[in-house]
XYZ file of C-alpha atoms in Angstrom:
660
model
C 59.464 21.094 -12.650
C 58.462 19.940 -8.924
C 55.417 17.579 -8.396
C 52.241 19.131 -7.406
C 51.630 18.504 -3.765
C 48.663 16.539 -2.712
C 46.607 17.392 0.219
C 46.935 14.908 2.943
C 43.354 15.713 4.401
C 41.273 14.757 1.307
C 40.563 10.871 1.233
C 41.500 8.875 -1.799
C 38.873 8.137 -4.327
C 39.950 5.078 -6.419
C 38.666 1.716 -7.597
C 39.137 0.254 -3.956
C 36.937 2.919 -2.546
C 33.811 1.200 -4.043
C 32.137 -1.230 -1.779
C 29.564 -3.801 -3.044
C 27.075 -5.260 -0.279
C 27.039 -8.943 -0.454
C 24.598 -11.565 0.750
C 22.645 -10.114 3.798
C 24.892 -6.983 4.241
C 22.344 -4.578 2.766
C 19.549 -5.899 5.352
C 22.187 -5.173 8.317
C 23.327 -1.794 6.963
C 19.586 -0.652 6.325
C 17.053 -2.915 8.353
C 14.548 -0.256 7.929
C 14.118 -0.798 4.237
C 13.237 -4.383 4.691
C 11.239 -4.648 7.918
C 9.620 -2.762 10.867
C 12.376 -1.776 13.430
C 10.108 -0.780 16.223
C 10.137 -4.308 17.544
C 10.848 -7.723 16.229
C 7.253 -8.995 15.626
C 7.473 -8.654 11.719
C 10.774 -10.817 11.428
C 8.667 -13.466 13.495
C 5.808 -12.908 11.038
C 7.696 -13.697 8.066
C 8.438 -17.109 9.435
C 4.777 -17.604 10.550
C 3.620 -16.436 7.025
C 5.645 -19.484 5.616
C 3.853 -21.795 8.005
C 0.516 -20.335 7.061
C 1.166 -20.519 3.307
C 1.740 -24.350 3.818
C -1.563 -24.640 5.571
C -3.007 -22.377 2.729
C -1.644 -24.809 0.172
C -3.445 -27.612 2.074
C -0.476 -29.392 3.583
C -0.753 -28.389 7.379
C -3.308 -28.315 10.070
C -1.399 -27.167 13.035
C 0.774 -24.177 13.817
C 2.404 -23.564 17.111
C 4.349 -20.486 18.339
C 6.394 -20.721 21.577
C 7.955 -17.929 23.458
C 11.037 -19.142 25.307
C 12.517 -17.901 28.571
C 15.873 -17.033 26.692
C 13.961 -14.590 24.584
C 13.818 -16.752 21.528
C 10.679 -17.506 19.535
C 9.924 -20.861 17.772
C 7.424 -21.420 15.080
C 6.520 -25.084 14.207
C 4.165 -26.447 11.568
C 3.150 -29.722 10.043
C 3.733 -28.634 6.440
C 5.932 -30.533 3.925
C 9.075 -29.400 5.411
C 11.457 -27.100 3.762
C 13.796 -29.118 1.199
C 17.452 -29.673 2.128
C 18.665 -31.352 -1.016
C 21.389 -29.567 -3.196
C 19.955 -26.736 -5.467
C 20.572 -27.823 -9.093
C 22.234 -24.597 -10.038
C 23.540 -23.089 -6.807
C 25.162 -26.328 -5.601
C 24.224 -25.449 -2.012
C 21.449 -27.016 0.158
C 18.074 -25.438 -0.564
C 17.282 -24.780 2.895
C 20.462 -22.809 3.556
C 19.602 -20.767 0.251
C 16.226 -19.974 1.502
C 17.757 -18.423 4.820
C 20.913 -16.788 3.232
C 19.773 -15.234 -0.041
C 17.491 -12.239 -0.740
C 15.028 -13.162 -3.337
C 15.268 -16.782 -3.277
C 12.059 -18.855 -2.325
C 9.353 -21.168 -3.524
C 6.766 -18.524 -4.221
C 8.196 -17.156 -7.597
C 6.915 -19.815 -9.825
C 3.032 -19.498 -10.179
C 0.746 -21.904 -11.755
C 1.912 -25.224 -13.200
C 5.028 -26.573 -11.559
C 5.096 -23.885 -8.764
C 5.165 -24.901 -5.158
C 2.616 -22.691 -4.101
C -0.359 -21.191 -6.233
C -1.334 -18.522 -3.683
C 1.237 -17.141 -1.101
C 1.695 -14.078 1.003
C 3.950 -12.279 -1.177
C 6.591 -12.082 -4.000
C 9.144 -9.486 -2.875
C 11.369 -12.574 -2.054
C 13.212 -11.224 1.134
C 11.245 -13.162 3.645
C 13.034 -15.153 6.155
C 16.317 -14.308 4.863
C 15.649 -10.901 6.728
C 14.631 -12.680 9.746
C 17.941 -14.497 9.579
C 19.943 -11.536 9.094
C 18.510 -9.605 12.138
C 18.869 -12.655 14.508
C 21.868 -13.353 16.783
C 21.005 -17.048 16.174
C 18.464 -19.022 13.925
C 17.947 -22.807 14.010
C 15.993 -24.612 11.592
C 14.636 -28.216 11.582
C 12.920 -29.803 8.565
C 11.424 -33.168 8.637
C 10.495 -34.640 5.224
C 10.732 -37.909 3.188
C 11.628 -39.979 6.160
C 14.581 -37.687 7.099
C 15.360 -34.917 9.486
C 17.788 -31.986 8.653
C 19.110 -29.485 11.134
C 21.347 -26.382 10.692
C 22.032 -23.194 12.495
C 23.143 -19.547 11.574
C 24.447 -16.682 13.586
C 23.989 -13.159 12.157
C 22.907 -14.669 8.899
C 25.948 -16.946 8.585
C 25.944 -20.715 8.843
C 27.560 -21.608 12.016
C 26.494 -25.312 12.288
C 26.393 -26.988 8.738
C 23.597 -29.092 7.436
C 23.258 -32.550 9.178
C 20.807 -35.184 7.943
C 19.738 -38.429 9.582
C 16.732 -40.722 9.278
C 13.635 -40.333 11.420
C 13.661 -42.313 14.554
C 10.402 -44.307 15.341
C 7.762 -41.970 17.077
C 9.286 -38.902 15.502
C 6.820 -36.533 13.676
C 6.779 -37.367 9.899
C 6.905 -33.858 8.298
C 7.067 -30.168 9.017
C 9.520 -27.396 9.666
C 10.583 -25.859 12.964
C 12.141 -22.228 13.128
C 13.813 -20.911 16.442
C 14.717 -17.285 16.320
C 16.861 -15.247 18.706
C 16.123 -11.515 17.351
C 19.096 -9.255 17.769
C 18.188 -6.306 20.017
C 20.536 -3.810 18.368
C 18.325 -3.628 15.366
C 15.177 -2.914 17.100
C 13.940 0.083 19.484
C 12.506 -2.505 21.609
C 13.438 -6.190 21.790
C 9.961 -7.016 23.296
C 7.186 -8.458 21.164
C 3.935 -6.696 21.309
C 1.750 -9.398 22.832
C -1.591 -7.756 21.669
C -0.318 -7.621 18.135
C 0.954 -11.159 18.173
C -2.218 -12.543 19.500
C -4.379 -10.711 17.002
C -2.025 -11.918 14.091
C -2.395 -15.631 15.443
C -5.964 -15.337 15.996
C -6.724 -13.737 12.474
C -4.678 -16.731 10.747
C -6.976 -19.201 12.467
C -10.056 -17.058 11.187
C -8.865 -17.165 7.611
C -7.923 -20.841 7.609
C -11.040 -22.425 9.051
C -10.159 -26.002 10.663
C -6.402 -25.063 11.236
C -5.382 -25.013 14.846
C -3.055 -22.270 16.056
C -1.565 -22.229 19.428
C 0.667 -19.748 21.286
C 2.639 -21.128 24.303
C 4.436 -18.706 26.722
C 7.103 -20.413 28.903
C 7.379 -17.389 31.258
C 3.778 -17.252 32.188
C 3.130 -20.947 31.587
C 0.081 -19.952 29.525
C -1.030 -21.597 26.236
C -3.751 -20.118 24.074
C -5.378 -22.061 21.068
C -7.791 -20.873 18.253
C -9.651 -22.753 15.879
C -12.561 -21.042 14.061
C -14.931 -23.562 12.227
C -17.181 -20.752 11.279
C -14.555 -18.617 9.882
C -15.094 -14.978 9.054
C -18.621 -14.815 10.463
C -17.768 -16.161 13.939
C -14.637 -13.740 14.037
C -16.641 -10.604 13.034
C -19.466 -11.259 15.342
C -17.072 -11.720 18.233
C -15.060 -8.481 17.378
C -18.082 -6.105 16.857
C -18.898 -3.657 19.550
C -22.475 -2.806 18.564
C -25.344 -4.710 17.185
C -25.693 -4.774 13.462
C -28.705 -3.000 12.141
C -29.394 -5.687 9.614
C -28.091 -9.481 9.818
C -24.396 -9.939 9.125
C -23.897 -10.591 5.459
C -21.276 -12.929 4.065
C -20.360 -14.340 0.836
C -17.388 -15.361 -1.449
C -16.653 -15.564 -5.040
C -13.585 -17.301 -6.970
C -12.686 -17.375 -10.481
C -13.063 -20.826 -12.114
C -10.787 -22.129 -14.952
C -13.127 -20.474 -17.680
C -12.850 -17.123 -16.177
C -11.775 -14.644 -19.053
C -9.864 -12.057 -16.773
C -8.628 -13.902 -13.729
C -6.788 -17.032 -12.825
C -8.604 -19.882 -11.307
C -8.848 -19.510 -7.576
C -8.454 -15.672 -7.528
C -11.257 -13.966 -5.705
C -12.360 -13.209 -2.148
C -14.308 -14.217 1.031
C -16.051 -11.503 3.107
C -18.339 -10.916 6.178
C -19.915 -7.295 6.411
C -22.020 -5.919 9.134
C -23.485 -2.472 9.211
C -23.869 -0.656 12.660
C -25.497 2.558 13.662
C -22.713 3.447 16.240
C -19.343 2.695 17.611
C -16.140 2.403 15.758
C -16.241 0.017 12.783
C -14.153 -3.130 12.787
C -12.140 -3.344 9.502
C -9.696 -6.072 8.805
C -8.398 -7.276 5.385
C -5.915 -9.827 4.253
C -4.323 -10.890 1.081
C -3.277 -14.502 0.718
C -3.459 -14.393 4.668
C -1.157 -11.547 5.218
C -2.792 -8.674 7.317
C -3.015 -5.408 5.163
C -3.329 -3.032 8.020
C -3.063 0.182 5.624
C -5.972 -1.479 3.355
C -5.506 -1.190 -0.544
C -6.876 -2.081 -3.737
C -8.929 -5.162 -2.577
C -10.558 -2.938 0.231
C -11.546 -0.354 -2.656
C -12.828 -3.239 -4.538
C -15.019 -4.197 -1.660
C -16.169 -0.530 -1.173
C -17.050 -0.305 -4.954
C -19.079 -3.626 -4.883
C -21.031 -2.472 -1.858
C -21.579 1.065 -3.222
C -22.790 -0.119 -6.720
C -25.122 -2.918 -5.336
C -26.718 -0.530 -2.810
C -27.004 2.243 -5.423
C -28.760 0.143 -7.854
C -31.245 -1.283 -4.985
C -32.128 2.378 -4.415
C -32.631 3.256 -7.953
C -34.705 0.242 -8.483
C -36.976 0.898 -5.553
C -36.957 4.827 -6.097
C -35.675 5.382 -2.534
C -33.445 8.345 -3.170
C -35.094 11.779 -2.015
C -34.701 14.573 -4.499
C -31.594 16.485 -4.391
C -29.396 13.839 -2.466
C -26.569 12.449 -4.223
C -25.180 9.091 -2.834
C -21.399 8.527 -2.609
C -19.417 5.410 -1.982
C -18.363 6.632 1.524
C -22.099 6.997 2.558
C -22.489 3.180 2.323
C -18.995 2.384 3.451
C -18.965 4.814 6.531
C -21.048 2.403 8.991
C -19.615 -0.825 7.555
C -17.500 -3.342 9.547
C -15.962 -6.045 7.639
C -13.471 -9.079 7.471
C -12.133 -9.304 3.888
C -9.753 -12.234 2.788
C -8.668 -11.799 -0.722
C -6.636 -14.540 -2.894
C -4.545 -12.711 -5.403
C -2.202 -14.697 -7.736
C 0.803 -12.288 -7.889
C 0.112 -9.623 -5.311
C 2.118 -6.337 -5.438
C 2.572 -4.723 -1.992
C 3.652 -1.197 -1.020
C 7.037 -1.466 0.662
C 8.586 -4.656 2.015
C 6.188 -5.073 4.965
C 3.233 -5.702 2.895
C 0.807 -3.394 4.814
C -1.030 -2.191 1.619
C -2.053 -4.135 -1.607
C -1.147 -1.973 -4.738
C -2.275 -4.521 -7.431
C -4.698 -2.381 -9.709
C -6.800 -5.502 -10.830
C -7.844 -6.340 -7.281
C -10.149 -3.426 -7.546
C -11.953 -5.189 -10.391
C -11.497 -8.720 -8.987
C -13.186 -8.129 -5.479
C -15.832 -5.795 -6.839
C -16.724 -8.115 -9.541
C -17.645 -10.778 -7.093
C -19.117 -8.669 -4.188
C -21.719 -6.671 -6.173
C -23.889 -9.490 -8.019
C -23.854 -11.523 -4.596
C -25.001 -8.422 -2.552
C -27.487 -7.364 -5.253
C -28.970 -10.828 -4.958
C -29.201 -10.801 -1.346
C -30.791 -7.415 -1.110
C -33.501 -8.565 -3.661
C -34.031 -11.603 -1.725
C -34.240 -9.508 1.726
C -36.008 -6.367 0.478
C -36.814 -5.306 4.286
C -33.182 -5.383 5.111
C -32.131 -3.894 1.697
C -34.677 -0.837 2.663
C -32.897 -0.523 6.134
C -29.386 -0.314 4.512
C -30.629 2.234 2.039
C -31.997 4.354 4.889
C -28.718 4.202 6.574
C -26.807 5.282 3.478
C -29.249 8.095 2.667
C -29.139 9.427 6.146
C -25.285 9.725 5.953
C -25.436 11.552 2.464
C -27.913 13.973 3.979
C -25.757 14.622 6.946
C -22.838 15.191 4.506
C -24.532 17.497 2.318
C -25.964 19.565 5.171
C -22.358 19.856 6.631
C -21.210 21.080 3.062
C -24.049 23.703 2.977
C -23.223 25.068 6.509
C -19.835 25.798 5.360
C -21.060 27.558 2.227
C -23.286 29.751 4.167
C -20.635 30.920 6.853
C -18.635 32.394 3.942
C -21.348 34.970 3.151
C -21.505 37.064 0.011
C -17.965 38.279 0.097
C -16.519 35.212 -1.583
C -13.740 36.317 -4.258
C -14.991 35.506 -7.969
C -13.466 32.033 -8.680
C -10.704 31.894 -11.651
C -12.169 31.519 -15.202
C -9.969 28.682 -15.888
C -11.005 26.556 -12.801
C -13.332 23.767 -13.752
C -15.104 23.330 -10.286
C -16.745 20.106 -8.959
C -20.460 19.739 -7.982
C -20.034 18.598 -4.641
C -19.408 21.126 -1.573
C -18.115 18.580 0.884
C -14.572 19.208 1.548
C -13.988 15.872 3.007
C -14.261 14.321 -0.559
C -13.256 17.393 -2.911
C -10.184 17.224 -4.591
C -8.470 19.964 -6.738
C -5.874 18.976 -9.330
C -3.215 21.687 -10.322
C -2.345 20.483 -13.782
C 0.801 21.340 -15.823
C -0.340 22.717 -19.286
C -3.450 23.355 -20.904
C -3.753 20.082 -23.122
C -3.185 17.930 -20.085
C -5.905 20.178 -18.271
C -8.352 19.324 -21.150
C -7.735 15.623 -20.701
C -8.081 15.996 -16.856
C -11.384 17.920 -17.190
C -12.914 15.153 -19.459
C -11.470 12.312 -17.515
C -12.236 13.446 -13.900
C -15.140 12.728 -11.872
C -17.156 15.808 -12.083
C -18.937 15.172 -8.728
C -16.087 15.677 -6.427
C -12.677 16.522 -8.690
C -11.786 20.129 -9.748
C -9.211 21.020 -12.405
C -7.107 24.138 -12.473
C -4.611 24.231 -15.486
C -1.482 26.048 -15.052
C 0.490 27.800 -17.719
C 4.134 27.174 -17.742
C 6.535 27.463 -14.737
C 5.015 29.003 -11.494
C 6.829 31.802 -9.778
C 9.510 30.711 -7.120
C 7.835 32.293 -4.228
C 10.626 31.440 -1.564
C 11.857 35.218 -1.093
C 8.411 36.856 -2.324
C 6.820 39.043 0.424
C 3.298 37.785 1.156
C 1.854 41.108 0.137
C 3.260 40.854 -3.368
C 1.983 37.265 -3.891
C -1.213 38.366 -5.502
C 0.508 40.239 -8.136
C 1.344 37.154 -9.930
C -1.922 35.862 -11.695
C -1.238 31.944 -11.347
C -0.664 32.118 -7.527
C -3.769 34.420 -7.226
C -5.854 31.865 -8.889
C -4.519 29.113 -6.886
C -5.213 31.042 -3.529
C -8.827 32.014 -4.529
C -9.460 28.532 -5.860
C -8.535 26.717 -2.717
C -10.225 29.368 -0.519
C -7.479 29.966 2.026
C -5.381 33.360 2.456
C -1.465 33.007 2.545
C -0.204 32.638 6.054
C 2.990 31.970 7.952
C 4.046 28.993 10.164
C 2.939 30.861 13.459
C -0.354 32.295 12.240
C -3.622 30.737 12.927
C -5.274 30.890 9.247
C -8.959 30.761 8.904
C -9.221 27.262 7.161
C -13.173 27.352 7.112
C -13.066 28.779 3.745
C -10.942 25.785 2.377
C -12.805 24.433 -0.625
C -11.200 20.961 -1.238
C -9.888 18.364 1.249
C -7.185 17.321 -1.317
C -5.094 19.688 -3.194
C -3.003 17.549 -5.693
C 0.009 18.590 -7.850
C -0.176 16.944 -11.142
C 2.699 17.471 -13.403
C 4.703 15.527 -16.246
C 6.932 12.724 -15.159
C 9.966 14.375 -16.536
C 12.578 17.057 -15.448
C 10.160 19.940 -16.309
C 7.473 18.304 -14.228
C 9.690 17.863 -11.322
C 10.655 21.529 -11.315
C 6.875 22.513 -11.591
C 6.431 20.187 -8.431
C 9.080 21.838 -6.496
C 7.800 25.298 -7.221
C 4.420 24.526 -6.003
C 5.758 22.697 -3.031
C 7.808 25.749 -2.266
C 4.646 27.876 -2.639
C 2.746 25.721 -0.151
C 5.494 25.182 2.336
C 6.308 28.966 2.457
C 2.943 30.605 2.237
C 0.302 27.715 3.130
C 2.376 25.793 5.793
C -0.855 24.890 7.629
C -2.300 23.123 4.478
C 0.671 20.783 4.873
C 0.320 20.349 8.534
C -3.142 19.259 8.140
C -2.436 16.731 5.402
C -4.163 18.552 2.537
C -1.458 18.690 0.008
C -0.584 15.678 -2.337
C 1.528 14.799 -5.258
C 0.113 12.723 -7.997
C 2.496 10.160 -9.751
C 1.478 9.720 -13.367
C 3.200 6.648 -15.170
C 6.180 7.045 -17.450
C 5.331 3.892 -19.714
C 2.436 1.992 -20.946
C 2.809 -1.885 -21.895
C 0.399 -3.274 -24.282
C 0.104 -7.166 -23.740
C -1.531 -9.192 -26.375
C -4.168 -11.957 -25.827
C -2.583 -14.969 -23.957
C -4.783 -18.050 -23.614
C -8.036 -17.062 -22.081
C -6.596 -13.708 -20.792
C -7.914 -10.973 -23.084
C -5.384 -8.149 -24.376
C -4.450 -5.565 -21.743
C -2.777 -2.224 -21.081
C -0.400 -1.982 -18.123
C 1.232 1.061 -16.694
C 4.530 1.550 -15.039
C 5.696 4.535 -12.913
C 9.244 4.004 -13.617
C 11.844 1.620 -15.311
C 11.735 -0.812 -12.142
C 8.065 -1.360 -12.503
C 8.312 -1.730 -16.321
C 10.991 -4.470 -15.716
C 8.596 -6.271 -13.193
C 5.744 -6.156 -15.581
C 7.841 -7.604 -18.593
C 9.027 -10.349 -16.368
C 5.481 -11.206 -15.366
C 4.478 -11.258 -19.122
C 7.375 -13.681 -19.862
C 6.514 -15.956 -17.221
C 2.894 -16.090 -18.465
C 4.208 -17.002 -21.840
C 4.245 -13.641 -23.644
C 7.684 -12.985 -25.141
C 9.161 -9.346 -24.466
C 9.078 -8.471 -28.232
C 5.294 -9.216 -28.450
C 4.558 -6.453 -25.728
C 4.445 -2.972 -27.167
C 6.227 -0.387 -24.760
C 5.323 3.250 -25.199
C 6.762 6.066 -23.072
C 4.756 9.028 -22.361
C 6.452 12.359 -23.117
C 3.961 14.098 -20.923
C 0.341 14.267 -19.534
C -0.790 15.890 -22.678
C -0.265 12.598 -24.660
C -2.724 10.760 -22.323
C -6.325 10.620 -23.441
C -9.056 11.167 -20.861
C -9.467 7.526 -20.157
C -5.985 6.968 -19.657
C -5.489 10.011 -17.225
C -8.599 8.723 -15.285
C -7.186 5.237 -14.909
C -3.680 6.036 -13.874
C -3.777 9.203 -12.153
C -7.304 10.504 -11.179
C -9.221 7.209 -10.289
C -9.004 6.984 -6.353
C -8.921 3.043 -6.701
C -6.048 2.888 -9.077
C -3.951 6.178 -8.791
C -0.696 6.645 -6.944
C -1.197 9.688 -4.592
C 1.596 10.780 -2.215
C 0.650 12.915 0.743
C 3.226 15.811 1.567
C 4.342 16.060 4.940
C 7.690 17.002 6.878
C 10.220 14.140 6.230
C 13.389 13.180 8.454
C 14.131 16.985 8.951
C 12.328 19.247 11.453
C 10.620 22.577 10.340
C 13.807 24.652 10.961
C 15.980 22.157 9.251
C 13.548 22.059 6.069
C 13.340 25.793 5.987
C 17.332 25.835 5.841
C 17.545 23.195 3.222
C 14.881 24.983 0.999
C 16.777 28.147 1.353
C 19.826 26.581 -0.059
C 17.821 25.047 -2.980
C 15.502 27.924 -3.740
C 17.166 31.220 -2.415
C 18.520 33.590 -4.892
C 21.696 34.307 -3.328
C 22.497 30.727 -2.550
C 24.187 29.715 -5.895
C 27.300 28.677 -4.046
C 25.387 26.375 -1.468
C 23.781 24.834 -4.498
C 26.948 23.946 -6.118
C 28.178 22.512 -2.814
C 25.014 20.228 -2.811
C 25.554 19.238 -6.283
C 28.990 18.184 -5.768
C 28.188 16.369 -2.735
C 25.116 14.423 -3.807
C 25.434 14.863 -7.863
C 26.653 11.210 -8.285
C 23.535 9.758 -6.580
C 21.148 11.364 -9.070
C 20.002 9.290 -12.032
C 19.528 11.866 -14.885
C 16.842 10.787 -17.639
C 17.948 12.658 -20.629
């Protein structure tokens, strides 16, 4: 029997087809996963953060950044110098490992025996990313009476480590790193000077007494910053309007007897309230600028709100019918916040946003009592601040009532199963579309009834991709959703009337399983097809409930706690952290939520509804434009598209992890 002919056009798929990315290859293949690629500032910042961590640990007083004529940048510090002896397990110089291995550094071991108690991050990619994305990188380390030098090109060692004794007159200790960023990885090879100056200035602010210098060889300019007055000086110099009450500053850090937080954890802050102008808001975690905010800022907001609210209640200042909300106090606040967190969890590799849930409690717990005391000591200033917050609340409520009147009496009767919120202010109102009645019941009990509404959905929603707009209301679930949000179905080219919109955030809340994902897709299809302007204007969100709960027993002075993980990756990270804190894995109880219905009201609030601790993803167009997204959704959701779906499955089926 003749052999079956093989098609020459099909590529062979065998063991040799599988490629394993080694060393720094993953960074070069996908630099956007590890750093910002619009310009090289962030890879320079990684080196700068290391120098700042030395100063933060108390070992350095000077940091100098030089911009050289050849386009390279050098960062010099007078810290301890990177160790250059052989690593006991890896049998290679430690300084080489730091620059060539992802997840190698001195910041993983916290507490006793670690080199750093507080540092700017624990992703462990750090300067190895700087090295991978540079044509050349030179390191010089002075320590223990010796000087060591080595150089890399594209992440590989090109000049091996050389060590010699220090000569007379040479500096005793410190590290100098000189970087030549590789232009092919960045949209622009130029460093944004404004951002660089802001970054260096902020380092000086956050480390009072440390001298930070920027030298530019091209312009022959040298700028030096040293703030002995710290946050207060900086905020006063940056404000554009005069504060209504004197600038308020404070700090609070846990001592060794604190029952919830490690020694040294806490925050320092300076806050000013102004009547006009754009507020100045800057926050940092272990000196890393968190431009997208995060849970430490939520803690500051909560602390300010609780303190002002209790002052207003004590002095009976709130007019009848006015309800105070956190944003009323926070709206006119300018602040600089510097938090110290032992094991910071950041969102993404570039550390723009802090995700650590405990940071809300940490910062709020220190801010509230200090502000309460200050307000009671300065009652006149307290009353001025209360007046500012009450005025903001009245303006907000008036705006909500105007919208209500414009609707007139022709408003459709709201669905019976909708549990509405009390507020009518769409800037803060949220609607949760919840899968199933049992989860709906927990959500109703756990929500903040002031501004969170709940609409339970029974079973799977209709696939509306090919449903005519006129026929949409024949389906009860979709009729209820449309009436609840107060906007009629429309097309991408229409100009719908959004004045009837009743909620600023419409959040899809479904189980973290396959069925939950399907309901999510069906609802996203409904909004993209029939309410596209809600997605355009940023009103649609997807809530991410956790998949696991870890019960950690009491350890030392730390009480027993419950931790939540979104997925397997976060679960592993939590268990690793517990192991480091001396709690064996078998002592931690792991439970997996089969669905939202298994969560009680408190758990649902803590993990999924509380704005300070939940994970809420905004829905907007991704890498594809509108037309390409329509084409893709047609393949996924169209009735006559089974062949296209099969093709998609054949192409991408092996990249999906199925949780059975």
